[in-house]
Amino acid sequence: AQSVTQLGSHVSVSEGALVLLRCNYSSSVPPYLFWYVQYPNQGLQLLLKYTTGATLVKGINGFEAEFKKSETSFHLTKPSAHMSDAAEYFCAVSEYNQGGKLIFGQGTELSVKP
Amino acid sequence: NAGVMQNPRHLVRRRGQEARLRCSPMKGHSHVYWYRQLPEEGLKFMVYLQKENIIDESGMPKERFSAEFPKEGPSILRIQQVVRGDSAAYFCASSPSRGLRAGNEQFFGPGTRLTVL
């Protein structure tokens, strides 16, 4: 069965520092890949997604992610963290012809120190 | 264009009572997904519905849980005889078309936080 692993349940960075949140998936067939952000007591908002084409995907709020098939990874990065980036981040995958249901990682809580 | 609506936002039930969670998808969306988020965990898929049809219920517990998406009105997730382990945040998401061939996004509601006393 497809699974998603997010390394590190908590990541802390200083304001202005690089943000790197790791995501690996288990499928042998490249799935569709997503990163969502969740602010406290709110629903999930899509940051970016990879379906086909260019493997470097740019999203909202300055985030980007690179699909690496050989590493089965889809790590999320942002060059310079902002205080407003503090939130929970979820990586998710969906397989073709599976009805679109999303399989989520366990989440990474990002803290940004002033 | 209003987003996905869920109500109530918070629901408190005593053990053995019934919980009804409602989800109104975005306008023009005919596909609804329900997910459950247990404390300190990621979201887990429960069920996928189209109007009047359950397409995939592989994530639903075998007993006490049911879902519907009638021709008119919101989608309902129903939990009978709730137990403390049902305490969680329940999220609904909607999508304009089936699957992700075109990379269609799922739009999430704010969730219903169920507490079972």
Coordinates of N, CA and C in Angstrom, one line a residue:
Chain A
A1 N 0.8 -1.2 0.0 CA 0.0 0.0 0.0 C 0.9 1.2 0.0
Q2 N 0.3 2.2 -0.6 CA 1.1 3.5 -0.7 C 1.2 4.1 0.7
S3 N 2.4 4.7 0.9 CA 2.6 5.4 2.2 C 3.4 6.6 2.0
V4 N 3.3 7.5 2.9 CA 4.1 8.8 2.9 C 4.8 9.0 4.2
T5 N 6.1 9.3 4.1 CA 6.8 9.6 5.3 C 7.4 11.0 5.3
Q6 N 7.1 11.7 6.4 CA 7.7 13.0 6.6 C 8.7 12.9 7.7
L7 N 10.0 13.2 7.4 CA 11.0 13.1 8.4 C 11.0 14.3 9.3
G8 N 10.8 14.1 10.6 CA 10.8 15.2 11.5 C 9.4 15.7 11.8
S9 N 8.9 15.4 12.9 CA 7.5 15.9 13.3 C 7.6 17.4 13.7
H10 N 8.8 17.9 14.1 CA 8.9 19.3 14.4 C 10.2 19.8 13.8
V11 N 10.1 20.9 13.2 CA 11.3 21.6 12.6 C 11.2 23.0 13.0
S12 N 12.4 23.5 13.5 CA 12.5 24.9 14.0 C 13.6 25.6 13.2
V13 N 13.3 26.8 12.7 CA 14.3 27.6 12.0 C 14.2 29.0 12.5
S14 N 15.2 29.8 12.2 CA 15.2 31.2 12.5 C 14.6 32.0 11.3
E15 N 14.0 33.1 11.6 CA 13.5 33.9 10.6 C 14.6 34.3 9.6
G16 N 14.3 34.1 8.3 CA 15.3 34.4 7.3 C 16.1 33.2 6.9
A17 N 16.0 32.1 7.6 CA 16.8 30.9 7.3 C 16.0 30.1 6.3
L18 N 16.8 29.1 5.7 CA 16.2 28.2 4.7 C 15.2 27.2 5.5
V19 N 14.1 27.0 4.8 CA 13.2 26.0 5.3 C 13.3 24.7 4.4
L20 N 13.5 23.6 5.0 CA 13.5 22.3 4.3 C 12.7 21.3 5.0
L21 N 11.6 20.9 4.4 CA 10.7 19.9 5.0 C 10.7 18.7 4.1
R22 N 11.0 17.5 4.7 CA 11.3 16.3 3.8 C 10.0 15.4 3.7
C23 N 9.9 14.8 2.5 CA 8.8 13.9 2.2 C 9.2 12.8 1.3
N24 N 9.0 11.6 1.7 CA 9.3 10.5 0.8 C 8.0 9.6 0.7
Y25 N 7.8 9.0 -0.5 CA 6.7 8.2 -0.7 C 7.1 6.8 -1.1
S26 N 6.2 5.9 -1.1 CA 6.6 4.5 -1.3 C 6.2 3.9 -2.6
S27 N 5.5 4.6 -3.5 CA 4.9 3.9 -4.7 C 6.0 3.7 -5.7
S28 N 6.0 2.6 -6.4 CA 6.9 2.4 -7.5 C 6.5 3.1 -8.8
V29 N 5.2 3.5 -8.8 CA 4.7 4.3 -9.9 C 4.6 5.7 -9.5
P30 N 5.2 6.7 -10.2 CA 5.1 8.1 -9.7 C 3.7 8.5 -9.5
P31 N 3.3 8.9 -8.3 CA 2.0 9.4 -8.1 C 1.9 10.9 -8.3
Y32 N 0.7 11.4 -8.0 CA 0.5 12.8 -7.9 C 0.9 13.3 -6.5
L33 N 1.6 14.4 -6.4 CA 2.2 14.8 -5.1 C 1.7 16.2 -4.7
F34 N 1.5 16.4 -3.4 CA 0.9 17.6 -2.9 C 1.6 18.0 -1.6
W35 N 1.7 19.3 -1.4 CA 2.0 19.9 -0.1 C 0.8 20.8 0.3
Y36 N 0.3 20.5 1.6 CA -0.7 21.3 2.1 C -0.2 22.0 3.4
V37 N -0.7 23.2 3.8 CA -0.4 23.8 5.0 C -1.7 24.0 5.8
Q38 N -1.5 23.8 7.1 CA -2.7 23.9 8.1 C -2.3 24.9 9.2
Y39 N -3.0 25.9 9.3 CA -2.9 26.9 10.4 C -3.8 26.4 11.5
P40 N -3.5 26.8 12.8 CA -4.3 26.3 13.9 C -5.8 26.5 13.7
N41 N -6.5 25.4 14.0 CA -8.0 25.4 14.0 C -8.5 25.8 12.6
Q42 N -7.8 25.5 11.6 CA -8.3 25.8 10.2 C -8.2 24.5 9.3
G43 N -8.7 24.6 8.2 CA -8.6 23.5 7.2 C -7.3 23.6 6.5
L44 N -7.1 22.7 5.5 CA -5.8 22.6 4.8 C -5.9 23.5 3.5
Q45 N -4.8 24.1 3.3 CA -4.7 25.0 2.1 C -3.6 24.4 1.2
L46 N -3.8 24.3 -0.1 CA -2.8 23.7 -1.0 C -1.7 24.7 -1.2
L47 N -0.5 24.2 -1.0 CA 0.7 25.1 -1.3 C 1.2 24.9 -2.7
L48 N 1.3 23.6 -3.2 CA 1.7 23.3 -4.5 C 1.4 21.8 -4.8
K49 N 1.5 21.5 -6.1 CA 1.3 20.1 -6.5 C 2.1 19.7 -7.7
Y50 N 2.4 18.5 -7.8 CA 3.1 17.9 -9.0 C 2.2 16.8 -9.6
T51 N 2.0 17.0 -10.9 CA 1.2 16.0 -11.6 C 2.1 15.4 -12.7
T52 N 2.4 16.2 -13.7 CA 3.3 15.8 -14.7 C 4.2 17.0 -15.1
G53 N 5.2 16.8 -16.0 CA 6.0 17.9 -16.5 C 7.2 18.2 -15.6
A54 N 7.4 19.5 -15.5 CA 8.6 20.0 -14.8 C 8.6 19.5 -13.4
T55 N 9.8 19.0 -13.0 CA 9.9 18.4 -11.7 C 10.1 19.4 -10.5
L56 N 10.5 20.6 -10.9 CA 10.5 21.7 -9.9 C 9.2 22.5 -9.9
V57 N 8.5 22.4 -8.8 CA 7.2 23.0 -8.8 C 7.2 24.2 -7.8
K58 N 6.7 25.4 -8.3 CA 6.6 26.5 -7.5 C 5.2 26.7 -7.0
G59 N 5.1 27.1 -5.7 CA 3.8 27.3 -5.1 C 3.6 28.7 -4.6
I60 N 2.6 28.7 -3.7 CA 2.3 30.0 -3.1 C 3.2 30.4 -1.9
N61 N 3.3 31.6 -1.6 CA 4.1 32.1 -0.4 C 5.6 31.8 -0.5
G62 N 6.1 31.7 -1.7 CA 7.5 31.5 -1.9 C 8.0 30.1 -1.8
F63 N 7.1 29.1 -1.6 CA 7.5 27.7 -1.4 C 7.7 27.0 -2.8
E64 N 8.6 26.1 -2.8 CA 8.8 25.2 -4.0 C 9.1 23.8 -3.5
A65 N 9.0 22.9 -4.5 CA 9.3 21.5 -4.2 C 9.8 20.8 -5.4
E66 N 10.7 19.8 -5.3 CA 11.3 19.1 -6.4 C 10.9 17.7 -6.3
F67 N 10.3 17.1 -7.4 CA 10.0 15.7 -7.5 C 11.3 15.0 -8.0
K68 N 11.8 14.1 -7.2 CA 12.9 13.3 -7.6 C 12.5 11.8 -7.6
K69 N 12.3 11.3 -8.8 CA 11.8 9.9 -8.9 C 12.8 8.9 -8.4
S70 N 14.1 9.1 -8.6 CA 15.1 8.2 -8.2 C 15.2 8.1 -6.7
E71 N 14.8 9.1 -6.0 CA 14.9 9.2 -4.5 C 13.5 9.0 -3.9
T72 N 12.5 8.9 -4.7 CA 11.0 8.9 -4.3 C 10.8 10.0 -3.3
S73 N 11.2 11.2 -3.6 CA 11.1 12.3 -2.7 C 10.4 13.5 -3.3
F74 N 9.9 14.3 -2.4 CA 9.2 15.5 -2.8 C 9.4 16.5 -1.7
H75 N 10.6 17.0 -1.5 CA 10.9 17.9 -0.4 C 10.5 19.3 -0.6
L76 N 10.0 19.9 0.4 CA 9.5 21.3 0.3 C 10.5 22.3 0.8
T77 N 10.8 23.3 0.1 CA 11.8 24.3 0.5 C 11.2 25.7 0.4
K78 N 11.9 26.6 1.1 CA 11.6 28.1 1.0 C 12.9 28.7 1.4
P79 N 13.5 29.6 0.6 CA 14.8 30.2 0.8 C 14.9 31.0 2.1
S80 N 13.8 31.7 2.5 CA 13.9 32.6 3.6 C 12.6 32.5 4.4
A81 N 12.7 32.0 5.7 CA 11.5 31.8 6.5 C 11.0 33.1 7.0
H82 N 9.6 33.1 7.1 CA 9.0 34.3 7.7 C 8.2 33.8 8.9
M83 N 8.0 34.7 9.8 CA 7.2 34.3 11.0 C 5.8 33.7 10.6
S84 N 5.2 34.2 9.6 CA 3.9 33.8 9.2 C 3.9 32.4 8.6
D85 N 5.1 31.8 8.4 CA 5.2 30.4 7.9 C 5.0 29.4 9.0
A86 N 5.0 29.8 10.2 CA 4.8 28.8 11.3 C 3.4 28.2 11.2
A87 N 3.4 26.9 11.0 CA 2.2 26.1 10.8 C 2.5 24.6 10.7
E88 N 1.5 23.8 10.4 CA 1.7 22.4 10.2 C 1.7 22.1 8.7
Y89 N 2.6 21.3 8.2 CA 2.7 21.1 6.8 C 2.5 19.6 6.5
F90 N 1.7 19.3 5.5 CA 1.4 17.9 5.2 C 1.8 17.6 3.8
C91 N 2.5 16.5 3.6 CA 2.8 16.0 2.3 C 1.7 14.9 2.0
A92 N 1.2 14.9 0.7 CA 0.2 13.9 0.4 C 0.4 13.4 -1.0
V93 N 0.0 12.2 -1.3 CA 0.1 11.6 -2.6 C -1.3 11.0 -3.0
S94 N -1.5 10.9 -4.3 CA -2.7 10.3 -4.8 C -2.2 9.5 -6.1
E95 N -2.8 8.4 -6.3 CA -2.4 7.6 -7.4 C -3.5 7.7 -8.5
Y96 N -3.0 7.6 -9.7 CA -3.8 7.6 -10.9 C -4.9 6.5 -10.8
N97 N -6.1 6.9 -11.1 CA -7.2 5.9 -11.1 C -7.6 5.4 -9.7
Q98 N -7.3 6.1 -8.7 CA -7.7 5.7 -7.4 C -8.8 6.7 -6.8
G99 N -9.4 7.4 -7.7 CA -10.5 8.2 -7.3 C -10.1 9.5 -6.7
G100 N -8.8 9.8 -6.6 CA -8.4 11.1 -6.1 C -8.2 11.1 -4.6
K101 N -8.4 10.0 -3.9 CA -8.2 10.1 -2.5 C -6.8 10.4 -2.1
L102 N -6.6 11.2 -1.1 CA -5.2 11.6 -0.7 C -4.7 10.7 0.4
I103 N -3.5 10.4 0.4 CA -2.8 9.7 1.5 C -1.8 10.6 2.0
F104 N -1.9 11.0 3.3 CA -1.1 12.0 3.9 C 0.0 11.4 4.8
G105 N 1.1 12.2 4.8 CA 2.1 12.0 5.8 C 1.6 12.4 7.2
Q106 N 2.4 12.2 8.2 CA 2.0 12.5 9.6 C 2.1 14.0 9.9
G107 N 2.7 14.7 9.0 CA 2.8 16.2 9.3 C 4.1 16.6 9.9
T108 N 4.5 17.8 9.6 CA 5.7 18.5 10.2 C 5.2 19.8 10.7
E109 N 5.5 20.1 12.0 CA 5.1 21.4 12.6 C 6.4 22.3 12.4
L110 N 6.2 23.4 11.7 CA 7.3 24.3 11.5 C 7.2 25.5 12.5
S111 N 8.2 25.7 13.3 CA 8.3 26.9 14.1 C 9.4 27.8 13.6
V112 N 9.1 29.1 13.7 CA 10.0 30.1 13.2 C 10.4 31.0 14.3
K113 N 11.7 31.1 14.6 CA 12.1 31.9 15.7 C 12.5 33.3 15.2
P114 N 12.2 34.3 16.0 CA 12.6 35.7 15.6 C 14.1 35.9 15.6
Chain B
N1 N -17.1 33.4 -4.4 CA -17.4 32.0 -4.4 C -17.1 31.4 -3.0
A2 N -18.1 31.0 -2.3 CA -17.9 30.5 -1.0 C -17.1 29.2 -1.0
G3 N -16.3 29.0 0.0 CA -15.5 27.8 0.1 C -16.3 26.7 0.6
V4 N -15.6 25.6 0.9 CA -16.3 24.4 1.5 C -16.8 24.8 2.9
M5 N -18.0 24.5 3.2 CA -18.6 24.8 4.5 C -18.8 23.6 5.3
Q6 N -18.5 23.6 6.5 CA -18.7 22.5 7.4 C -19.4 23.0 8.7
N7 N -20.4 22.3 9.1 CA -21.0 22.6 10.4 C -21.5 21.4 11.1
P8 N -21.4 21.4 12.5 CA -20.9 22.5 13.3 C -19.4 22.5 13.3
R9 N -18.8 23.6 13.7 CA -17.3 23.6 13.8 C -16.9 22.9 15.0
H10 N -17.6 22.9 16.1 CA -17.3 22.1 17.3 C -18.6 21.4 17.7
L11 N -18.4 20.1 18.1 CA -19.5 19.3 18.5 C -19.1 18.4 19.7
V12 N -19.9 18.5 20.7 CA -19.6 17.7 22.0 C -20.7 16.7 22.1
R13 N -20.3 15.5 22.3 CA -21.3 14.4 22.5 C -20.9 13.5 23.7
R14 N -21.9 12.9 24.3 CA -21.6 12.0 25.4 C -21.5 10.6 24.7
R15 N -20.8 9.7 25.3 CA -20.7 8.3 24.8 C -22.1 7.7 24.6
G16 N -22.3 7.1 23.4 CA -23.5 6.5 23.1 C -24.5 7.4 22.3
Q17 N -24.2 8.7 22.2 CA -25.0 9.5 21.4 C -24.6 9.5 19.9
E18 N -25.4 10.1 19.1 CA -25.1 10.2 17.7 C -24.5 11.5 17.3
A19 N -23.6 11.5 16.4 CA -23.0 12.7 15.8 C -23.3 12.9 14.3
R20 N -23.7 14.0 13.9 CA -24.0 14.3 12.5 C -23.2 15.5 12.1
L21 N -22.3 15.3 11.1 CA -21.4 16.3 10.6 C -21.8 16.6 9.2
R22 N -21.9 17.9 8.9 CA -22.4 18.3 7.6 C -21.3 19.0 6.8
C23 N -21.4 18.8 5.5 CA -20.4 19.4 4.6 C -21.1 19.9 3.3
S24 N -21.0 21.2 3.0 CA -21.5 21.7 1.8 C -20.3 22.0 0.9
P25 N -20.2 21.3 -0.3 CA -19.1 21.5 -1.1 C -19.1 22.9 -1.8
M26 N -18.0 23.3 -2.5 CA -18.0 24.5 -3.2 C -19.0 24.4 -4.4
K27 N -19.4 25.5 -4.8 CA -20.4 25.6 -5.9 C -19.8 25.0 -7.1
G28 N -20.6 24.1 -7.7 CA -20.1 23.4 -8.9 C -19.3 22.1 -8.7
H29 N -19.0 21.8 -7.4 CA -18.3 20.6 -7.1 C -19.3 19.5 -6.8
S30 N -19.0 18.3 -7.4 CA -20.0 17.2 -7.2 C -19.3 16.0 -6.5
H31 N -18.0 16.2 -6.1 CA -17.2 15.2 -5.5 C -16.9 15.6 -4.1
V32 N -17.1 14.7 -3.1 CA -16.8 15.0 -1.7 C -16.0 13.9 -1.1
Y33 N -15.0 14.3 -0.3 CA -14.1 13.4 0.4 C -14.2 13.7 1.9
W34 N -14.2 12.7 2.7 CA -14.1 12.9 4.2 C -12.8 12.3 4.7
Y35 N -12.2 13.1 5.6 CA -11.0 12.7 6.2 C -11.1 12.9 7.7
R36 N -10.3 12.0 8.5 CA -10.3 12.2 9.9 C -8.9 12.4 10.4
Q37 N -8.8 13.4 11.3 CA -7.4 13.7 11.8 C -7.5 13.4 13.3
L38 N -6.8 12.4 13.8 CA -6.7 12.1 15.2 C -5.6 13.0 15.8
P39 N -5.7 13.2 17.1 CA -4.6 14.1 17.7 C -3.2 13.6 17.4
E40 N -2.4 14.5 17.0 CA -1.0 14.3 16.7 C -0.8 13.4 15.5
E41 N -1.7 13.2 14.7 CA -1.6 12.4 13.5 C -2.0 13.2 12.2
G42 N -1.6 12.6 11.1 CA -2.0 13.2 9.8 C -3.5 12.8 9.5
L43 N -3.9 13.3 8.4 CA -5.3 13.0 8.0 C -5.4 11.6 7.3
K44 N -6.5 10.9 7.6 CA -6.7 9.6 7.1 C -8.0 9.6 6.3
F45 N -7.9 9.1 5.0 CA -9.1 9.1 4.2 C -10.2 8.2 4.8
M46 N -11.4 8.6 4.6 CA -12.5 7.8 5.1 C -13.4 7.3 4.0
V47 N -13.9 8.3 3.2 CA -14.9 8.0 2.2 C -14.9 9.0 1.1
Y48 N -15.3 8.5 -0.1 CA -15.4 9.4 -1.3 C -16.8 9.2 -1.9
L49 N -17.5 10.3 -2.1 CA -18.9 10.3 -2.6 C -19.1 11.2 -3.7
Q50 N -19.9 10.8 -4.6 CA -20.5 11.7 -5.6 C -22.0 11.8 -5.2
K51 N -22.7 12.7 -5.9 CA -24.1 12.9 -5.6 C -24.8 11.5 -5.7
E52 N -25.4 11.1 -4.6 CA -26.3 9.9 -4.4 C -25.5 8.6 -4.6
N53 N -24.1 8.7 -4.6 CA -23.3 7.5 -4.7 C -22.1 7.5 -3.8
I54 N -21.9 6.3 -3.2 CA -20.6 6.1 -2.5 C -19.7 5.5 -3.4
I55 N -18.5 6.1 -3.7 CA -17.6 5.6 -4.7 C -16.5 4.7 -4.0
D56 N -16.0 5.2 -2.9 CA -15.0 4.5 -2.2 C -15.1 4.7 -0.7
E57 N -15.4 3.6 0.0 CA -15.6 3.7 1.5 C -14.5 2.9 2.2
S58 N -13.4 2.7 1.5 CA -12.4 1.8 2.1 C -11.8 2.3 3.4
G59 N -11.9 3.5 3.7 CA -11.4 4.1 4.9 C -12.4 4.2 6.1
M60 N -13.6 3.8 5.8 CA -14.6 3.9 6.9 C -14.5 2.7 7.8
P61 N -14.7 3.0 9.1 CA -14.8 1.9 10.1 C -16.0 1.1 9.7
K62 N -15.9 -0.2 10.0 CA -17.0 -1.1 9.5 C -18.3 -0.9 10.3
E63 N -18.3 -0.4 11.5 CA -19.5 -0.2 12.2 C -19.6 1.2 12.7
R64 N -20.9 1.6 12.9 CA -21.3 2.9 13.5 C -21.1 4.1 12.6
F65 N -20.3 4.0 11.5 CA -20.0 5.2 10.6 C -20.8 5.0 9.3
S66 N -21.4 6.1 8.8 CA -22.0 6.0 7.5 C -21.9 7.4 6.9
A67 N -22.0 7.5 5.6 CA -22.0 8.8 4.9 C -23.0 8.8 3.8
E68 N -23.4 10.0 3.4 CA -24.3 10.1 2.3 C -24.1 11.5 1.7
F69 N -24.5 11.6 0.4 CA -24.4 12.9 -0.3 C -25.6 12.9 -1.2
P70 N -26.7 13.4 -0.7 CA -28.0 13.3 -1.4 C -28.0 14.3 -2.6
K71 N -29.0 14.1 -3.5 CA -29.1 14.9 -4.6 C -29.3 16.4 -4.3
E72 N -30.0 16.6 -3.2 CA -30.1 18.0 -2.7 C -29.6 18.1 -1.3
G73 N -28.9 19.1 -1.0 CA -28.4 19.3 0.4 C -27.0 18.9 0.6
P74 N -26.5 19.0 1.8 CA -25.1 18.8 2.1 C -24.8 17.3 2.2
S75 N -23.5 17.0 2.2 CA -23.1 15.6 2.5 C -23.1 15.5 4.1
I76 N -23.5 14.3 4.5 CA -23.6 14.0 6.0 C -22.7 12.8 6.3
L77 N -21.9 13.1 7.4 CA -21.1 12.0 8.0 C -21.8 11.7 9.3
R78 N -22.2 10.5 9.5 CA -23.0 10.1 10.7 C -22.2 9.1 11.5
I79 N -22.1 9.4 12.8 CA -21.5 8.4 13.7 C -22.5 8.0 14.8
Q80 N -22.8 6.8 14.8 CA -23.8 6.3 15.8 C -23.0 5.8 17.1
Q81 N -23.7 6.0 18.2 CA -23.1 5.4 19.5 C -21.7 5.8 19.6
V82 N -21.4 7.1 19.7 CA -20.0 7.5 19.7 C -19.3 7.0 20.9
V83 N -18.0 6.8 20.7 CA -17.1 6.4 21.8 C -15.9 7.4 21.9
R84 N -15.2 7.4 23.0 CA -14.1 8.4 23.2 C -13.1 8.4 22.1
G85 N -12.9 7.2 21.5 CA -11.9 7.1 20.4 C -12.3 7.8 19.1
D86 N -13.6 8.2 19.1 CA -14.1 9.0 17.9 C -13.7 10.5 17.9
S87 N -13.2 10.9 19.1 CA -12.8 12.3 19.2 C -11.7 12.6 18.2
A88 N -12.0 13.6 17.4 CA -11.0 13.9 16.3 C -11.5 15.1 15.6
A89 N -10.7 15.6 14.6 CA -11.2 16.6 13.7 C -11.6 15.9 12.4
Y90 N -12.7 16.2 11.9 CA -13.2 15.6 10.7 C -13.3 16.7 9.6
F91 N -12.6 16.4 8.5 CA -12.5 17.4 7.4 C -13.2 16.8 6.2
C92 N -13.8 17.7 5.5 CA -14.5 17.5 4.2 C -13.7 18.2 3.2
A93 N -13.6 17.6 2.0 CA -13.0 18.3 0.9 C -13.8 18.1 -0.4
S94 N -13.8 19.0 -1.2 CA -14.6 18.9 -2.5 C -13.7 19.1 -3.7
S95 N -14.1 18.5 -4.8 CA -13.4 18.6 -6.0 C -14.4 18.7 -7.2
P96 N -14.0 19.4 -8.3 CA -14.9 19.6 -9.4 C -15.1 18.4 -10.3
S97 N -14.2 17.5 -10.3 CA -14.3 16.3 -11.1 C -13.6 15.1 -10.6
R98 N -13.8 14.0 -11.2 CA -13.3 12.8 -10.6 C -11.8 12.7 -10.8
G99 N -11.1 12.1 -9.8 CA -9.7 11.8 -9.9 C -8.8 13.0 -10.1
L100 N -7.6 12.7 -10.5 CA -6.6 13.8 -10.6 C -5.9 13.7 -11.9
R101 N -6.6 13.3 -13.0 CA -6.0 13.2 -14.3 C -5.5 14.6 -14.7
A102 N -6.3 15.6 -14.3 CA -6.0 17.0 -14.7 C -5.3 17.7 -13.5
G103 N -5.0 16.9 -12.5 CA -4.4 17.5 -11.3 C -5.4 18.3 -10.5
N104 N -6.7 18.0 -10.6 CA -7.7 18.7 -9.8 C -7.4 18.7 -8.3
E105 N -7.5 19.9 -7.8 CA -7.2 20.1 -6.4 C -8.4 19.7 -5.5
Q106 N -8.2 19.2 -4.3 CA -9.3 19.1 -3.4 C -9.2 20.3 -2.5
F107 N -10.4 20.9 -2.3 CA -10.5 22.1 -1.5 C -11.1 21.7 -0.1
F108 N -10.4 22.1 1.0 CA -10.8 21.6 2.3 C -11.7 22.6 3.0
G109 N -12.6 22.1 3.8 CA -13.4 22.9 4.7 C -12.6 23.1 6.0
P110 N -13.1 23.9 6.9 CA -12.4 24.2 8.2 C -12.4 23.1 9.2
G111 N -13.3 22.1 9.0 CA -13.3 20.9 9.9 C -14.4 21.0 10.9
T112 N -14.8 19.9 11.4 CA -15.6 19.8 12.6 C -14.8 19.0 13.7
R113 N -14.7 19.7 14.8 CA -13.9 19.1 15.9 C -14.9 18.4 16.9
L114 N -14.9 17.1 16.9 CA -15.8 16.3 17.7 C -15.1 15.9 19.0
T115 N -15.7 16.2 20.1 CA -15.3 15.7 21.4 C -16.3 14.8 22.0
V116 N -15.9 13.7 22.4 CA -16.8 12.7 23.1 C -16.4 12.6 24.5
L117 N -17.4 12.9 25.4 CA -17.1 13.0 26.8 C -17.4 11.6 27.4

